[in-house]
Amino acid sequence: MNETVFRRMKDLPSTHLLGTGTPMCAGCGGLEAIQEIYDILGEKTVFVNAAGCMTLLSVYPFTPFRGSWLYTAMASAPAGAQGIRDALDILLEKGRMGPEEDLQTVVLTGDGAAYGMGLSATSGAIERGLDFVYVCYDNEGYGNTGQQYSAATPHGARTSTSRGPGGFSGYKKDLFAIWAAHRPAYVATVVGAEPLDLARKIEKARGLKGPRLIIALSPCPTGWDYDPKESVAIGKLAVKTGVWPLKEYLGGEVVHTKVPHPRLPVEAYLERQGRFSHLFRPQRDEVLLHEIQARVDAYWAGVEAS
Ligand SMILES: Cc1ncc(C[n+]2csc(CCOP(=O)(O)OP(=O)(O)O)c2C)c(N)n1
Ligand code: SF4
Ligand SMILES: [Mg+2]
């Protein structure tokens, strides 16, 4: 770490995450969401991170956060969080730490770990009632290794491992429903481009105990192939087209926190991203566009009927 960057890190306001001097892409929607989340969670946090783009935030022995940072293998972040929570509880029990010094244990991973590789460790942690917040920045692919598809990649998107005419042939896994089925303390979807909705949810999560999940849709200029200055517009369009429903699960109930009215056609979101350009050029893929729209319509019809 060079001196200038280190000096800049030391001069930051206490709850602000370092945004410059790190090797992150301009316009990173994941970083935007994490910055907003951290502003509310506050500095009394320990981050447990599994391999992904955000691992680059931490350059040993420094992190852009005020608290500590533990790096784990991709599948193991919730297990690492269990160890930290247990250690904190022992210190509290032995009186070697006062309650005012207690820390939130926050798992921070991408979708590759949250939707796939780390799901088994996550399921076990929820079952044990682990008191932790899981923040998943969902850029819908393995961003750090070159945007291969993940279990969060949407149908039809082109990835470095889905280059055929129809893009990714699978469907995005419903992580919200998988978590809700475990009956945890809290689950919410957010996007950095809707900061008020995000702030209310992080406030709520902060005040609860037990397993809590925040899934932040994270527009990714590098993997989704668009100009970095479009990140906020694309995040807002994900909500306005109904592609990314903003919702929360609490006490067995699911509530939609922002229902798009009127809902824009999904094309408004898809056409801004190079990963969907094959749906429009050299000619429109009406079948696939119709299928994507129909799935979003069916989701919202289900919400209205319930
Ligand atoms: C078990 C294991 N397999 C593969 C890797 C290589 N790897 C490092 S980061 C990464 C991508 C992770 O994707 P995601 O969790 O979505 O985070 P992102 O890179 O998108 O931020 C992969 C596959 C690894 N570190 N460990
Ligand atoms: S690849 Fe995407 S998620 Fe990763 S740092 Fe770049 S913009 Fe952010
Ligand atoms: Mg990812």
XYZ file of C-alpha atoms and ligand atoms in Angstrom:
341
model
C 0.000 0.000 0.000
C 1.559 3.296 -0.970
C 1.822 6.167 1.484
C -0.670 8.425 -0.304
C -3.439 5.823 -0.244
C -2.739 4.979 3.391
C -2.860 8.653 4.331
C -6.159 9.046 2.497
C -7.599 6.047 4.370
C -6.648 7.520 7.737
C -8.271 10.861 6.861
C -11.662 9.416 5.969
C -14.705 10.302 8.053
C -15.307 7.492 10.499
C -18.267 5.761 8.869
C -17.277 6.250 5.260
C -15.998 3.453 3.165
C -12.968 4.082 1.042
C -14.008 4.466 -2.575
C -10.806 5.593 -4.225
C -7.425 3.969 -4.097
C -9.038 0.524 -4.330
C -8.887 -1.555 -7.482
C -12.669 -1.498 -8.049
C -14.395 -0.608 -11.333
C -15.896 2.856 -11.755
C -19.666 2.797 -11.322
C -19.674 -0.446 -9.311
C -23.243 -0.893 -8.031
C -22.056 -3.359 -5.396
C -19.739 -0.798 -3.875
C -22.530 1.801 -3.961
C -24.849 -0.509 -1.996
C -22.164 -1.525 0.505
C -21.282 2.104 1.134
C -24.931 2.899 1.884
C -25.361 -0.204 4.050
C -22.194 0.497 6.034
C -23.246 4.095 6.662
C -26.224 2.710 8.594
C -24.783 -0.426 10.147
C -21.985 1.732 11.536
C -18.431 0.995 12.446
C -19.128 -1.561 15.175
C -19.052 -4.359 12.662
C -16.839 -7.299 11.812
C -16.907 -8.309 8.171
C -16.545 -11.905 7.105
C -15.851 -11.995 3.398
C -15.704 -14.830 0.893
C -13.733 -14.522 -2.342
C -15.193 -12.087 -4.847
C -14.775 -8.548 -6.144
C -15.135 -6.976 -2.688
C -12.205 -9.001 -1.396
C -10.109 -6.411 -3.228
C -11.301 -3.774 -0.757
C -9.007 -5.212 1.844
C -5.270 -4.967 1.279
C -3.574 -6.651 4.217
C -3.206 -5.321 6.869
C -5.663 -2.540 5.941
C -9.374 -2.452 5.191
C -11.529 0.535 4.264
C -13.756 -0.273 7.252
C -13.186 0.808 10.833
C -13.792 -2.671 12.176
C -12.123 -5.977 11.413
C -12.182 -8.147 8.333
C -11.923 -11.921 8.127
C -11.377 -13.558 4.777
C -12.706 -17.100 4.350
C -12.944 -19.748 1.650
C -15.889 -19.210 -0.695
C -18.225 -21.725 0.887
C -17.395 -20.881 4.483
C -18.260 -17.274 5.345
C -21.271 -18.174 7.573
C -19.092 -20.717 9.408
C -16.480 -17.979 9.940
C -19.233 -15.705 11.240
C -20.252 -18.405 13.731
C -16.696 -18.500 15.118
C -16.621 -14.729 15.518
C -20.059 -14.584 17.157
C -19.076 -17.371 19.549
C -15.845 -15.592 20.474
C -17.705 -12.333 21.111
C -20.288 -14.144 23.248
C -17.550 -15.785 25.343
C -15.845 -12.424 25.903
C -19.187 -10.913 26.930
C -19.981 -13.818 29.242
C -16.581 -13.639 30.945
C -16.929 -9.889 31.408
C -13.832 -9.270 29.305
C -15.890 -7.027 27.060
C -18.841 -4.786 27.927
C -22.138 -4.974 25.986
C -21.400 -1.499 24.604
C -18.346 -2.981 22.872
C -20.303 -5.731 21.136
C -20.030 -5.949 17.347
C -22.405 -6.900 14.528
C -21.113 -9.899 12.619
C -21.648 -9.202 8.926
C -21.070 -11.721 6.175
C -20.263 -9.989 2.901
C -20.259 -12.104 -0.243
C -21.255 -12.019 -3.867
C -24.013 -14.056 -5.423
C -21.631 -16.880 -6.373
C -21.145 -17.644 -2.694
C -24.616 -16.620 -1.455
C -26.721 -18.416 -4.089
C -24.412 -21.349 -4.694
C -21.151 -22.356 -3.086
C -21.935 -21.061 0.394
C -25.589 -22.079 0.578
C -25.048 -25.185 2.674
C -23.028 -23.303 5.332
C -25.676 -20.553 5.220
C -28.537 -22.981 5.731
C -26.772 -24.472 8.764
C -26.129 -21.027 10.240
C -29.794 -20.009 9.868
C -30.920 -23.288 11.431
C -28.659 -22.611 14.416
C -30.217 -19.154 14.749
C -26.833 -17.461 14.317
C -27.031 -13.769 15.152
C -25.599 -12.255 11.971
C -26.347 -10.061 8.982
C -25.614 -11.545 5.570
C -25.057 -8.910 2.876
C -25.054 -10.360 -0.627
C -24.094 -7.929 -3.387
C -25.684 -9.587 -6.363
C -23.985 -8.730 -9.652
C -25.535 -11.828 -11.200
C -22.316 -13.622 -12.049
C -18.790 -14.543 -10.975
C -17.506 -11.010 -11.481
C -14.055 -11.364 -9.991
C -13.081 -14.249 -12.248
C -14.488 -12.831 -15.503
C -18.300 -12.914 -15.252
C -19.005 -16.586 -15.639
C -22.665 -17.429 -14.966
C -23.769 -18.095 -11.395
C -27.005 -19.331 -9.834
C -28.104 -15.680 -9.801
C -27.651 -15.026 -13.526
C -30.926 -14.053 -15.206
C -32.374 -16.020 -18.098
C -31.081 -14.861 -21.469
C -28.070 -12.871 -20.226
C -24.790 -13.304 -22.046
C -21.937 -14.286 -19.726
C -18.412 -15.455 -20.474
C -19.713 -19.034 -20.161
C -23.069 -18.416 -21.904
C -22.199 -17.083 -25.320
C -24.821 -18.865 -27.428
C -27.596 -17.015 -29.295
C -29.990 -17.276 -26.333
C -27.492 -16.335 -23.609
C -27.823 -18.099 -20.235
C -30.346 -20.921 -20.526
C -30.963 -21.286 -16.771
C -33.057 -19.156 -14.432
C -32.097 -16.961 -11.493
C -32.471 -18.858 -8.228
C -34.937 -17.397 -5.723
C -32.593 -16.809 -2.776
C -35.170 -14.651 -1.000
C -37.613 -17.606 -0.923
C -34.890 -20.072 0.109
C -33.995 -17.904 3.099
C -37.646 -17.195 3.968
C -38.336 -20.952 3.998
C -35.866 -21.191 6.917
C -38.003 -18.684 8.870
C -35.105 -16.342 9.732
C -35.413 -13.011 11.533
C -35.376 -10.894 8.386
C -34.846 -10.976 4.623
C -34.868 -7.976 2.301
C -34.015 -7.038 -1.248
C -32.470 -3.633 -1.909
C -30.644 -1.681 -4.603
C -28.242 1.215 -4.066
C -30.223 3.335 -6.545
C -33.166 3.368 -4.090
C -31.315 4.628 -1.000
C -34.336 5.482 1.144
C -35.868 2.032 0.781
C -32.429 0.570 1.473
C -31.882 2.740 4.545
C -35.226 1.774 6.110
C -34.440 -1.909 5.651
C -30.931 -1.713 7.075
C -32.268 0.217 10.078
C -34.827 -2.509 10.602
C -32.282 -5.311 10.208
C -29.881 -3.583 12.595
C -32.490 -3.593 15.344
C -33.201 -7.320 15.085
C -31.341 -10.382 16.321
C -30.827 -13.676 14.538
C -30.141 -14.490 10.891
C -30.822 -11.534 8.593
C -30.227 -11.349 4.853
C -29.898 -8.296 2.636
C -29.713 -9.032 -1.099
C -28.482 -5.951 -2.951
C -28.917 -6.008 -6.709
C -25.570 -4.678 -7.895
C -25.430 -3.251 -11.400
C -21.988 -4.143 -12.734
C -20.735 -2.055 -15.678
C -17.924 -4.500 -16.380
C -19.960 -7.699 -16.379
C -23.255 -6.270 -17.636
C -21.502 -4.234 -20.282
C -22.687 -0.641 -20.044
C -21.205 2.788 -19.413
C -20.388 3.195 -15.671
C -22.374 6.424 -15.509
C -25.553 4.379 -16.176
C -25.377 2.386 -12.930
C -27.970 4.357 -10.974
C -30.353 4.565 -13.973
C -30.081 0.803 -14.489
C -30.690 0.136 -10.794
C -33.829 2.294 -10.901
C -35.022 0.593 -14.096
C -34.652 -2.826 -12.461
C -37.253 -1.651 -9.952
C -39.513 0.281 -12.362
C -39.766 -2.660 -14.777
C -40.514 -5.062 -11.920
C -37.427 -7.164 -12.694
C -36.089 -6.548 -9.141
C -38.959 -6.523 -6.641
C -38.170 -4.549 -3.505
C -39.567 -6.551 -0.594
C -38.966 -7.804 2.890
C -39.795 -10.863 4.966
C -40.524 -10.376 8.656
C -42.485 -12.555 11.067
C -43.647 -14.949 8.359
C -45.029 -12.152 6.133
C -43.651 -10.892 2.832
C -44.319 -7.213 2.092
C -43.444 -5.394 -1.139
C -41.974 -2.053 -0.167
C -42.199 -0.419 -3.591
C -44.734 -1.594 -6.172
C -43.974 -0.140 -9.607
C -47.021 1.682 -11.034
C -47.164 1.770 -13.967
C -44.678 -0.997 -14.593
C -42.332 -0.215 -17.506
C -41.718 -2.933 -20.119
C -38.663 -5.077 -19.282
C -37.073 -3.965 -22.547
C -36.416 -0.559 -20.970
C -34.035 -2.332 -18.576
C -32.615 -4.968 -20.925
C -31.760 -2.715 -23.867
C -29.376 -0.571 -21.796
C -27.062 -3.549 -21.148
C -24.651 -5.185 -23.562
C -25.241 -8.571 -21.929
C -28.742 -8.537 -23.481
C -27.799 -6.915 -26.820
C -28.340 -10.210 -28.689
C -32.048 -9.883 -27.815
C -32.219 -6.737 -29.953
C -29.512 -7.100 -32.612
C -29.058 -8.079 -35.401
C -32.775 -8.734 -35.038
C -35.173 -8.800 -32.130
C -35.593 -12.143 -30.381
C -39.338 -11.783 -29.849
C -39.683 -15.229 -28.292
C -37.111 -14.616 -25.572
C -38.241 -11.021 -24.942
C -41.805 -12.244 -24.576
C -40.732 -15.033 -22.214
C -38.800 -12.631 -19.965
C -41.726 -10.177 -19.880
C -44.210 -12.976 -19.195
C -42.237 -14.209 -16.190
C -42.130 -10.719 -14.679
C -45.869 -10.247 -15.365
C -46.661 -13.605 -13.735
C -44.678 -12.629 -10.631
C -46.605 -9.373 -10.177
C -49.951 -11.044 -10.957
C -49.176 -13.408 -8.077
C -48.386 -10.463 -5.793
C -51.630 -8.674 -6.716
C -53.653 -11.869 -6.170
C -52.206 -12.480 -2.708
C -14.004 -22.924 -3.964
C -13.586 -21.807 -4.864
N -13.865 -21.908 -6.182
C -13.517 -20.905 -7.002
C -12.863 -19.813 -6.530
C -12.417 -18.732 -7.482
N -13.206 -17.527 -7.319
C -12.738 -16.456 -6.647
S -13.780 -15.161 -6.675
C -14.886 -16.043 -7.598
C -16.163 -15.411 -8.066
C -17.136 -15.235 -6.947
O -18.368 -14.776 -7.450
P -19.326 -13.957 -6.515
O -19.487 -14.621 -5.232
O -20.568 -13.697 -7.281
O -18.543 -12.598 -6.272
P -18.097 -11.521 -7.385
O -16.805 -12.027 -7.919
O -19.146 -11.454 -8.425
O -17.937 -10.271 -6.623
C -14.442 -17.320 -7.876
C -15.168 -18.311 -8.672
C -12.579 -19.747 -5.143
N -11.941 -18.706 -4.611
N -12.939 -20.766 -4.335
S -16.698 -6.499 -11.887
Fe -18.661 -5.542 -11.370
S -19.067 -6.062 -9.196
Fe -16.872 -6.423 -9.634
S -15.839 -4.496 -9.021
Fe -16.284 -4.380 -11.222
S -18.298 -3.343 -11.369
Fe -18.049 -4.061 -9.240
Mg -21.172 -12.044 -8.326
